[in-house]
mmCIF file of C-alpha atoms and ligand atoms in Angstrom:
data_model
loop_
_atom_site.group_PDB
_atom_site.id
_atom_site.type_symbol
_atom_site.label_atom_id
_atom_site.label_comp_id
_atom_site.label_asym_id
_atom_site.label_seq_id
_atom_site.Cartn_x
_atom_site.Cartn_y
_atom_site.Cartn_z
ATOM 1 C CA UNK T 808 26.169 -2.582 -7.107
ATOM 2 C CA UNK T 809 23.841 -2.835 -10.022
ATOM 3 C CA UNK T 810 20.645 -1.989 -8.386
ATOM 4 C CA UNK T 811 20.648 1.798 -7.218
ATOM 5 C CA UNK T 812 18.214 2.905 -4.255
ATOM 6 C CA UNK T 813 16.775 6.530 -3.785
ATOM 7 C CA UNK T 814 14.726 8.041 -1.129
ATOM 8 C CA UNK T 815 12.765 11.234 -1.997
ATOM 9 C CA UNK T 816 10.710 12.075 0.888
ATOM 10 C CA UNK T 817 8.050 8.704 1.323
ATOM 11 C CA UNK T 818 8.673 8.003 -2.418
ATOM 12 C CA UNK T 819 11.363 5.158 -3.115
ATOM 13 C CA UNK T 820 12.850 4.494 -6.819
ATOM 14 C CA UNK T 821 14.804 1.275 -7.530
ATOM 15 C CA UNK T 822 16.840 1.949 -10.523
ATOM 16 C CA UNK T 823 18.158 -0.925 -12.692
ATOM 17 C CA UNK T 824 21.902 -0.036 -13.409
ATOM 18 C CA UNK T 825 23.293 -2.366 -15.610
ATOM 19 C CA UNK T 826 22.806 -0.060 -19.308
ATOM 20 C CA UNK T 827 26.250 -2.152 -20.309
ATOM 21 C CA UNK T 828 23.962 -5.139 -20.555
ATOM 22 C CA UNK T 829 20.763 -3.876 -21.411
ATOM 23 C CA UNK T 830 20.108 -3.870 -17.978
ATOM 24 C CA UNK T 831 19.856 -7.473 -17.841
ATOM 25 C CA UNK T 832 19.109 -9.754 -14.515
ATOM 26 C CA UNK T 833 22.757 -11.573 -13.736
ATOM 27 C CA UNK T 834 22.273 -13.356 -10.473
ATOM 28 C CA UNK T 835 23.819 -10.299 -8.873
ATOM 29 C CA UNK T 836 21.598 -8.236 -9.645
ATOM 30 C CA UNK T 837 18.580 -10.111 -8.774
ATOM 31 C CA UNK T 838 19.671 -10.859 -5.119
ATOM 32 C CA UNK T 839 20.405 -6.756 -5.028
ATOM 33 C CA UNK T 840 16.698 -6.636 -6.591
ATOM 34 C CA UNK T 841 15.154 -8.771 -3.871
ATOM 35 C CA UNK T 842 17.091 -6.620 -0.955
ATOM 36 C CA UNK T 843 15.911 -3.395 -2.558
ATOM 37 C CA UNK T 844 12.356 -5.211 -2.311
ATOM 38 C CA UNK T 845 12.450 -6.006 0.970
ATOM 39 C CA UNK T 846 13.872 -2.119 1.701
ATOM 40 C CA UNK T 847 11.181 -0.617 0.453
ATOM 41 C CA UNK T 848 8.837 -3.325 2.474
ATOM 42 C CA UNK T 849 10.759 -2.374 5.975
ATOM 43 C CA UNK T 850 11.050 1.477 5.727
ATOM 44 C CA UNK T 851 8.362 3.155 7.379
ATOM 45 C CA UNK T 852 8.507 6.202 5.406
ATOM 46 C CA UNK T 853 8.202 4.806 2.424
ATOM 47 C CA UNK T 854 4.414 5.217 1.105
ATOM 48 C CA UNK T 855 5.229 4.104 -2.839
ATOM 49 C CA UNK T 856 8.120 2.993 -4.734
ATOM 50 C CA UNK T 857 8.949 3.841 -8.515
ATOM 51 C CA UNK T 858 11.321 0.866 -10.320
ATOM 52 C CA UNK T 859 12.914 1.778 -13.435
ATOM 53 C CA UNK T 860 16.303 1.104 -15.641
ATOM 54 C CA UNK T 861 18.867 3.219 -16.048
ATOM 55 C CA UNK T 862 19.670 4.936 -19.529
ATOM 56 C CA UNK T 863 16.695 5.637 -22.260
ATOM 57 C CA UNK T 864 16.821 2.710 -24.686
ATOM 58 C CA UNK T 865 15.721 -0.558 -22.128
ATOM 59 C CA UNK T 866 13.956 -1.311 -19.363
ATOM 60 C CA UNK T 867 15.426 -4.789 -18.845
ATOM 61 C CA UNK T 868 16.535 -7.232 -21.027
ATOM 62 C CA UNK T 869 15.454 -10.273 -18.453
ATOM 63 C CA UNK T 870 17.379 -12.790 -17.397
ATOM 64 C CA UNK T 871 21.278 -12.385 -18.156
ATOM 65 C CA UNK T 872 21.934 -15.091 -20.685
ATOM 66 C CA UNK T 873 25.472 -14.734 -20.845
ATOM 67 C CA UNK T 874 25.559 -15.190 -16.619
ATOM 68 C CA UNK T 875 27.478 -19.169 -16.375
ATOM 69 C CA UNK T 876 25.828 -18.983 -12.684
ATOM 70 C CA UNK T 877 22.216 -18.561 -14.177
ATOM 71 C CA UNK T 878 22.860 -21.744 -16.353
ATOM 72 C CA UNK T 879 21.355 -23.876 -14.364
ATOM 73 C CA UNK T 880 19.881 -21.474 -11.825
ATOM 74 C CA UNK T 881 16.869 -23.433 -10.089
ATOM 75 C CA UNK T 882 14.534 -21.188 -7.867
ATOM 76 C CA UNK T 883 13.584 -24.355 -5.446
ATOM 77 C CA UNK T 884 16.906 -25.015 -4.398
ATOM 78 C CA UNK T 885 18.489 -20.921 -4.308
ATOM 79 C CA UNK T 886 18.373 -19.892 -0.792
ATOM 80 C CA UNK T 887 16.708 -16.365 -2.324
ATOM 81 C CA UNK T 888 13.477 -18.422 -3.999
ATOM 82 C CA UNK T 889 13.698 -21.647 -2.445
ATOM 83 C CA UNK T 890 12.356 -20.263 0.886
ATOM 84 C CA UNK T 891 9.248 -19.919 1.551
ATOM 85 C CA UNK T 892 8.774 -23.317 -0.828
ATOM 86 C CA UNK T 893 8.715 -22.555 -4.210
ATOM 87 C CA UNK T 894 4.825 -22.500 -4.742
ATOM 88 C CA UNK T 895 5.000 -19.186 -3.036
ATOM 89 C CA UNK T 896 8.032 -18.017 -4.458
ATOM 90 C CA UNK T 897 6.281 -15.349 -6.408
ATOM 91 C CA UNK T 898 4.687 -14.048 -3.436
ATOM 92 C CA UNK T 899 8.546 -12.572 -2.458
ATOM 93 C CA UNK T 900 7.797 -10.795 -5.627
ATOM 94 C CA UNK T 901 5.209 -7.932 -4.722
ATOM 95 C CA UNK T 902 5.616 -5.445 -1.690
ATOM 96 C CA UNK T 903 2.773 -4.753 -0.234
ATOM 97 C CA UNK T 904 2.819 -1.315 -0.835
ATOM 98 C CA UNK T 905 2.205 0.378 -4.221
ATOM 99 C CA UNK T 906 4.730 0.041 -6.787
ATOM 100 C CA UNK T 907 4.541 2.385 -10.410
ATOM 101 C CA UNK T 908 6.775 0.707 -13.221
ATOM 102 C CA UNK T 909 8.354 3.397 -15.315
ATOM 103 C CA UNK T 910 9.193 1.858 -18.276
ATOM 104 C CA UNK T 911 12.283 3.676 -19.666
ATOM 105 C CA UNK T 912 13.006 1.214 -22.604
ATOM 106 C CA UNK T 913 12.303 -2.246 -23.971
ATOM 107 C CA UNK T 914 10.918 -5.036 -21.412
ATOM 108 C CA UNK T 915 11.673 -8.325 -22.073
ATOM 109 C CA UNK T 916 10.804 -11.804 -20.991
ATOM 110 C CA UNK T 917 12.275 -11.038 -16.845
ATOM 111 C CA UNK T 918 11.994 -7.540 -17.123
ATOM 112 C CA UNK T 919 8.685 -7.543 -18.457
ATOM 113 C CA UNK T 920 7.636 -9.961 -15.842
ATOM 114 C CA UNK T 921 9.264 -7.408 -13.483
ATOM 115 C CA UNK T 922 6.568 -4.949 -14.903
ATOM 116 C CA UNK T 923 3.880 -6.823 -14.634
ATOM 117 C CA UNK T 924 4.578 -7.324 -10.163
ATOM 118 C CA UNK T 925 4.157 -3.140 -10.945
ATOM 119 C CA UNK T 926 0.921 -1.591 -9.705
ATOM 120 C CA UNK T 927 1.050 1.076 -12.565
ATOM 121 C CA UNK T 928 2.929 0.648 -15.601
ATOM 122 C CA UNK T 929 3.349 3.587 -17.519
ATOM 123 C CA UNK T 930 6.174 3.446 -20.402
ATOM 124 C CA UNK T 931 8.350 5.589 -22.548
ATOM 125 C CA UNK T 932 6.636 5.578 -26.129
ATOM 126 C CA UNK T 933 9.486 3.934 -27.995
ATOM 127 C CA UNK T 934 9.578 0.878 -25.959
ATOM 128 C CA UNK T 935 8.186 -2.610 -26.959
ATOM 129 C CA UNK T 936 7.316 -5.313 -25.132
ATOM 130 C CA UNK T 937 8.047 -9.132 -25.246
ATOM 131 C CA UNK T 938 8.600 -12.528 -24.035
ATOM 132 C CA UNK T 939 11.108 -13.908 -25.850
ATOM 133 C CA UNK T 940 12.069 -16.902 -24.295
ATOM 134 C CA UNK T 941 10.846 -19.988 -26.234
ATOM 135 C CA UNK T 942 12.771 -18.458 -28.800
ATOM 136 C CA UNK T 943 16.757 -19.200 -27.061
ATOM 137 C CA UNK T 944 15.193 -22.696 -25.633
ATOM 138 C CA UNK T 945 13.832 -21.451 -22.417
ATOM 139 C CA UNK T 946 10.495 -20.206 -21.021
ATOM 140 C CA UNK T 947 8.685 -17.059 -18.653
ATOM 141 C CA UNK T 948 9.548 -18.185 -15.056
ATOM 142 C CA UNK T 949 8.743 -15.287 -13.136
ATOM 143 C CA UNK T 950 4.882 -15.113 -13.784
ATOM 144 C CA UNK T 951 3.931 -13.443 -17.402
ATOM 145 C CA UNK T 952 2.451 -17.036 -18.018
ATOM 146 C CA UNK T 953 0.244 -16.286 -15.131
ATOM 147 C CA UNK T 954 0.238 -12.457 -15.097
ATOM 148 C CA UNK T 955 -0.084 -11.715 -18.903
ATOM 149 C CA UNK T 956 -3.169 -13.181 -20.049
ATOM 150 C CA UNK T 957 -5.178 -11.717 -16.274
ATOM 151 C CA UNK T 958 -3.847 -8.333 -17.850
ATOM 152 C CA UNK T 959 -4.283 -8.517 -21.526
ATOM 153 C CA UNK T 960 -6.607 -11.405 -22.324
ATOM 154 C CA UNK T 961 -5.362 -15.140 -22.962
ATOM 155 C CA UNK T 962 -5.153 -14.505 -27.289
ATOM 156 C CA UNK T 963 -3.299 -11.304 -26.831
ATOM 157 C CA UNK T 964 -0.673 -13.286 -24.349
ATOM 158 C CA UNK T 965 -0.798 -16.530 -25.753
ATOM 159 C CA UNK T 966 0.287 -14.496 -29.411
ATOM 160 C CA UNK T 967 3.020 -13.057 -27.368
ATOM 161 C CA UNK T 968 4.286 -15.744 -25.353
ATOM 162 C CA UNK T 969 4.284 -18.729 -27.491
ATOM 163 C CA UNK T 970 5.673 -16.672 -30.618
ATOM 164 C CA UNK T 971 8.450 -14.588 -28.631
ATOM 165 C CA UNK T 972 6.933 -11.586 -30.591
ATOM 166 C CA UNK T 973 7.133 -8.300 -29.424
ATOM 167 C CA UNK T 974 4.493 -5.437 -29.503
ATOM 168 C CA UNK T 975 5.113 -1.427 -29.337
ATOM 169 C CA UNK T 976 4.001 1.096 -27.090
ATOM 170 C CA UNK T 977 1.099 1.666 -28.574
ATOM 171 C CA UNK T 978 0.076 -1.901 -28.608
ATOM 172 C CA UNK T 979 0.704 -2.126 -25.251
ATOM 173 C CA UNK T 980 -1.230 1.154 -24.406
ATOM 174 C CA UNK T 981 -4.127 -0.348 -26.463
ATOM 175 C CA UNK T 982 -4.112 -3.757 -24.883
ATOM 176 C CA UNK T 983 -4.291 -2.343 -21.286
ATOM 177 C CA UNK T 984 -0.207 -3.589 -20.411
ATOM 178 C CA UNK T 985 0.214 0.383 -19.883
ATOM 179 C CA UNK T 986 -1.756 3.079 -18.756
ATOM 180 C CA UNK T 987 0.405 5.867 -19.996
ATOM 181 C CA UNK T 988 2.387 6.034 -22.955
ATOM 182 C CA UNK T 989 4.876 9.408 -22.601
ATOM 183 C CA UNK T 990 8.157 10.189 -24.389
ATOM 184 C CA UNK T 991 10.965 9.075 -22.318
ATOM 185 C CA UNK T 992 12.235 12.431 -21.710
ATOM 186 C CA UNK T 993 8.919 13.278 -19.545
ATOM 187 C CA UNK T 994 8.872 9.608 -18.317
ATOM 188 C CA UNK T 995 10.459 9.683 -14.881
ATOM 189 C CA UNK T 996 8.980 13.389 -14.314
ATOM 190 C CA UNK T 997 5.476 11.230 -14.717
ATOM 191 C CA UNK T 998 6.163 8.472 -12.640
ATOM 192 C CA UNK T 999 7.227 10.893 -9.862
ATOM 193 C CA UNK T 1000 4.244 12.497 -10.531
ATOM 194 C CA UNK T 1001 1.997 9.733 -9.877
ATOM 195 C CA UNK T 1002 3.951 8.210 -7.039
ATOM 196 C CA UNK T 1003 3.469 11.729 -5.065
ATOM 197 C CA UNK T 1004 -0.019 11.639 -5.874
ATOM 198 C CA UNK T 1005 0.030 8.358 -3.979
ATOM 199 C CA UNK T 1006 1.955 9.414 -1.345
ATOM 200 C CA UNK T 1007 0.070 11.978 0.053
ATOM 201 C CA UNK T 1008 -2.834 10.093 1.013
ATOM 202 C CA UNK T 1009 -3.651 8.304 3.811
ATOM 203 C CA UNK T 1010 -1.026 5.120 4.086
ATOM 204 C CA UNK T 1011 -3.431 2.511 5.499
ATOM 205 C CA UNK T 1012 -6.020 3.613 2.956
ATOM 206 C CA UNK T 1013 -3.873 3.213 0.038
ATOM 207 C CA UNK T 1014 -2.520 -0.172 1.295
ATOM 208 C CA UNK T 1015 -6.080 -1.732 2.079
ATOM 209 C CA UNK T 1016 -7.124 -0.038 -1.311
ATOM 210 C CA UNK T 1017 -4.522 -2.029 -2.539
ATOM 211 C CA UNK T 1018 -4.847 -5.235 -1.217
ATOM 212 C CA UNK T 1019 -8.440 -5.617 -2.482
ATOM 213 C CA UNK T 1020 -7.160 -4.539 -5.437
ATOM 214 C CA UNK T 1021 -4.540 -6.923 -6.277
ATOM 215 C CA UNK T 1022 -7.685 -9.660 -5.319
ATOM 216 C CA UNK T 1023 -9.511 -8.680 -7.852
ATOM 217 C CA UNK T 1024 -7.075 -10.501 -10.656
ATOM 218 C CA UNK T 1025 -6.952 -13.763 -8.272
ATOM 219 C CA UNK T 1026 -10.274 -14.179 -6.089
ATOM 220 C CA UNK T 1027 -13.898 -14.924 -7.094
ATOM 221 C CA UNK T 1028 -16.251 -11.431 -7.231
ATOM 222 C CA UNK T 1029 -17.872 -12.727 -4.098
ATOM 223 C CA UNK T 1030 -14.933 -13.479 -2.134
ATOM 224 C CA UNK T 1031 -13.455 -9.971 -2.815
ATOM 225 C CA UNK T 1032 -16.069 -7.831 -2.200
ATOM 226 C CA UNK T 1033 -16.163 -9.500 1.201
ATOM 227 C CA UNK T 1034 -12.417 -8.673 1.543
ATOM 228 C CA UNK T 1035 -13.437 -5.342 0.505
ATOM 229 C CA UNK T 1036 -16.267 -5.165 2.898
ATOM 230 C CA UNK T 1037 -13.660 -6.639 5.892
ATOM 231 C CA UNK T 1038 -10.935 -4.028 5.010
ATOM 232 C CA UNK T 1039 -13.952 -0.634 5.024
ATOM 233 C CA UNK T 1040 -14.236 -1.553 8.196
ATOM 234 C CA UNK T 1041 -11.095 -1.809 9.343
ATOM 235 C CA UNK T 1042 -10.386 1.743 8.127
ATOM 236 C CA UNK T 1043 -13.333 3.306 9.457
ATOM 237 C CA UNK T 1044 -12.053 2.779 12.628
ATOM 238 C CA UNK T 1045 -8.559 4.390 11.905
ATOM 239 C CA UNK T 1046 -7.560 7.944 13.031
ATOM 240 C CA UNK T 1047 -6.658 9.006 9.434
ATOM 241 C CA UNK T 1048 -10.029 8.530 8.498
ATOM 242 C CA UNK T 1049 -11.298 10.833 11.312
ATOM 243 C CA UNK T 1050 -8.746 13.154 10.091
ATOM 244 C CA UNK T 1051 -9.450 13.066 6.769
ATOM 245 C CA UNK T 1052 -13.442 13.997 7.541
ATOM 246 C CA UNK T 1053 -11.998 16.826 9.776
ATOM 247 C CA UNK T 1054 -9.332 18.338 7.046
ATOM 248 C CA UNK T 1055 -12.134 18.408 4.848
ATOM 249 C CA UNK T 1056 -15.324 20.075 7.453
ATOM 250 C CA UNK T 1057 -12.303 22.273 7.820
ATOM 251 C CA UNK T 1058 -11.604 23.146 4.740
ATOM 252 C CA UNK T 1059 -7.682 22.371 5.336
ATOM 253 C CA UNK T 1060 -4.725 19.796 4.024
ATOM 254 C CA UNK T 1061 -5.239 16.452 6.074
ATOM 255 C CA UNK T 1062 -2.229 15.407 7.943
ATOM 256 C CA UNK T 1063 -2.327 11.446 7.658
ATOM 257 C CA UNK T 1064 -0.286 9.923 10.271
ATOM 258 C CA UNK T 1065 -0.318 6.284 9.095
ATOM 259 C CA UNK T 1066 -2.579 4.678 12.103
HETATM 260 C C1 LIG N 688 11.332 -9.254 -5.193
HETATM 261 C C2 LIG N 688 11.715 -8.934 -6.623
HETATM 262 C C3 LIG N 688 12.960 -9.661 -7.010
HETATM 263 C C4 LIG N 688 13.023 -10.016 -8.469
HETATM 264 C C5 LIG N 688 14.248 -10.824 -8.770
HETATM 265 C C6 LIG N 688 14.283 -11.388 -10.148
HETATM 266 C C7 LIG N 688 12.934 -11.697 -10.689
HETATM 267 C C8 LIG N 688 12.982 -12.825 -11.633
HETATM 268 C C9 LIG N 688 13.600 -12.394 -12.979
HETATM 269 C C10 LIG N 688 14.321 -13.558 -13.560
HETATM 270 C C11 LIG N 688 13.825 -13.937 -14.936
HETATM 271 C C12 LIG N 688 12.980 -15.136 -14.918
HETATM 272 C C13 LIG N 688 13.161 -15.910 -16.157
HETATM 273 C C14 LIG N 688 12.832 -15.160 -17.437
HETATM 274 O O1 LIG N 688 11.444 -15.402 -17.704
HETATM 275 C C15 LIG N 688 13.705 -15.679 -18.564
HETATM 276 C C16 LIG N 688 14.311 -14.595 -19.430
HETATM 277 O O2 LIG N 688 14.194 -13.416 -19.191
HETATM 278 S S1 LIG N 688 15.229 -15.163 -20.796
HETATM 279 C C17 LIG N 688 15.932 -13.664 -21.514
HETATM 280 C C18 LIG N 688 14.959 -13.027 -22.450
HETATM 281 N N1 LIG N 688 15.506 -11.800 -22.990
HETATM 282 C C19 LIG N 688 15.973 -11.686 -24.268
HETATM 283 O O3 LIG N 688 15.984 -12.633 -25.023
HETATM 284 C C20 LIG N 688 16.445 -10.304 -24.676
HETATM 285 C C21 LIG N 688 17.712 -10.396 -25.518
HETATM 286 N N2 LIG N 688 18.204 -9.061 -25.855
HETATM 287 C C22 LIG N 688 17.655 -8.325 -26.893
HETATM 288 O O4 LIG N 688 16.704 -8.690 -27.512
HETATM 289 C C23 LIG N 688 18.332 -6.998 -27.187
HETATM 290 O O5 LIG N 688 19.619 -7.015 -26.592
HETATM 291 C C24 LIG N 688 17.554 -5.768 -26.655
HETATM 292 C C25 LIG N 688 17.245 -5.945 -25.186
HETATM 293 C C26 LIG N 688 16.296 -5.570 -27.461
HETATM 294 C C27 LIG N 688 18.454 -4.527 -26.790
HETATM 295 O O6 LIG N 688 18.881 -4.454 -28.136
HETATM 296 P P1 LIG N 688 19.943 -3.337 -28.527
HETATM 297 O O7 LIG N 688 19.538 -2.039 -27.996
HETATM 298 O O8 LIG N 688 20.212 -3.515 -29.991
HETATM 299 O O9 LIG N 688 21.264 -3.703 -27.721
HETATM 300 P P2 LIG N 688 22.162 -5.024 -27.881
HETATM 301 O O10 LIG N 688 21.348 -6.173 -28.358
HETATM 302 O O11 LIG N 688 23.411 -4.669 -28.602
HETATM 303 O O12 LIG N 688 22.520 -5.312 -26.335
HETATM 304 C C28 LIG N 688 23.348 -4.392 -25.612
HETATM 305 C C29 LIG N 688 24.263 -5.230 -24.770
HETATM 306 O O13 LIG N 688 23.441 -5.916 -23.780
HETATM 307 C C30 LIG N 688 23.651 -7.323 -23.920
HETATM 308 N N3 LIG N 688 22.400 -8.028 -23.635
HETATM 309 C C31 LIG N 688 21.189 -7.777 -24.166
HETATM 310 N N4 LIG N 688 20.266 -8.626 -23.660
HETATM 311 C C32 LIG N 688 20.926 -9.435 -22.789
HETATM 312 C C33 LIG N 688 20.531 -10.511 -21.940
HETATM 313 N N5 LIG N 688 19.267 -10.930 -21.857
HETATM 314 N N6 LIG N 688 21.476 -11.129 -21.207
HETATM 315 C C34 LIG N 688 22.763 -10.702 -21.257
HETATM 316 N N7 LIG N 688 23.223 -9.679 -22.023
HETATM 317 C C35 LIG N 688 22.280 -9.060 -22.773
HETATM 318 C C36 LIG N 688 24.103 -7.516 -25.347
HETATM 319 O O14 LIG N 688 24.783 -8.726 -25.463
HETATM 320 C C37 LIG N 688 24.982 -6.315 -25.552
HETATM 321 O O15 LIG N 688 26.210 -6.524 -24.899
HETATM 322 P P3 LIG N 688 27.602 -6.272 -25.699
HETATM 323 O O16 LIG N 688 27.591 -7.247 -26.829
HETATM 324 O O17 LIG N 688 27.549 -4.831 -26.146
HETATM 325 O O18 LIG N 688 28.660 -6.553 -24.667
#
């Protein structure tokens, strides 16, 4: 096993365990990756998931390049990507619940793209960042082409993706890639942190909250302040939200039930 799974109460972490090989994505690993993924999506506890690598130096190197069965891996024909058809492949990629990226170490081309599926990116302050695949012949497949320049601005990625260049923490902090930039010791104490602050609200809030959210980087203003508007009142109607008005009339912790 290369991908480790922990449950903490409604908070989930997916670690990447592979520090041997800079925690790189063998085939292996990425089918472990997608089943950890769809864990998190079919466990009712779980309110927010934290993915990270293993050891303090990287995050994830990307795709393993020394993996024969990657060599001529094709995500239309592998049973993991190829279904639903591979224009939607990349919607297997996001749960739909909230996912903090605790960046414990360098994240390249893959693993950066595995960042950028995160919610909240926060990193350890010696990391850098990169896309290095034109360099060995290749290019991103897993969405930075797509994901990058909605994050950073189309220079900023386009300067990183067609050079293979990497920028530091800071960079990344500067460019908006990261919203925190910690020393790796604290890292993982601030990513649990943040994932408990999101745990302890109300579960259908955060998850509506979140779906407008992640419609903001693909839909016209318009159309997502209508989704917005649709979603409000979906949760006004909700029993949380009743309890939430009473917890606070009361002056007393809310207990959100998830309905
Ligand atoms: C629902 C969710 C499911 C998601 C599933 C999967 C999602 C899709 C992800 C697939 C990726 C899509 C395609 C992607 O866009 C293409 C790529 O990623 S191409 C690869 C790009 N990466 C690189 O080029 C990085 C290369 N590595 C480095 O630059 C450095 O190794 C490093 C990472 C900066 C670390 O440097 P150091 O600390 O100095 O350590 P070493 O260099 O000595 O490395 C240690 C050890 O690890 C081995 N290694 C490093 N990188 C890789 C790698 N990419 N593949 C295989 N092995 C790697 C290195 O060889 C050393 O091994 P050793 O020699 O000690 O045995």
């Amino acid at each position: 096993m290369t991908i480790r799974t922990e449950l903490d109460g409604r908070v989930a972490t997916i670690t990447i365990d592979r520090p041997e090989a800079a925690n790189a994505l063998d085939a292996a690993t990425r089918r472990e990756l997608v089943g950890a993924w769809r864990w998190v999506e079919e466990t009712a506890e779980i309110r927010v998931a934290v993915l990270t690598g293993a050891g303090d130096r990287v995050f994830c190197a990307g795709s393993d390049l020394r993996d024969p069965a990657l060599d001529d891996f094709d995500y239309a024909s592998d049973e993991l990507f190829g279904s639903p058809p591979r224009e939607h492949f990349h919607r297997e990629l996001q749960t739909t619940k909230p996912m903090i990226c605790a960046i414990n170490g360098h994240a390249l081309g893959g693993g950066l793209e595995l960042a950028l599926l995160a919610d909240i990116r926060i990193t350890a302050d010696h990391a850098e960042f990169g896309c290095p695949e034109v360099t060995v012949g290749s290019m991103p497949g897993a969405g930075a082409t797509q994901r990058l320049p909605r994050l950073i601005g189309t220079s900023a990625a386009a300067g990183m993706l067609l050079t293979g260049s990497r920028i530091d923490a800071t960079e990344a902090l500067r460019l908006g890639l990261v919203s925190e930039s910690v020393p790796v010791s604290g890292l993982q104490a601030r990513a649990a942190e943040l994932a408990a602050g999101v745990a302890r609200n109300a579960p259908l809030s955060v998850r509506a909250t979140l779906r407008a959210l992640r419609a903001a980087d693909e839909w016209p203003l318009e159309h997502g302040l209508e989704l917005e508007r649709h979603l409000f009142g979906l949760i006004r109607s909700t029993r949380d939200r009743a309890e939430g008005r009473a917890a606070f009339r009361e002056r007393r912790d809310p207990d959100f039930e998830g309905r």
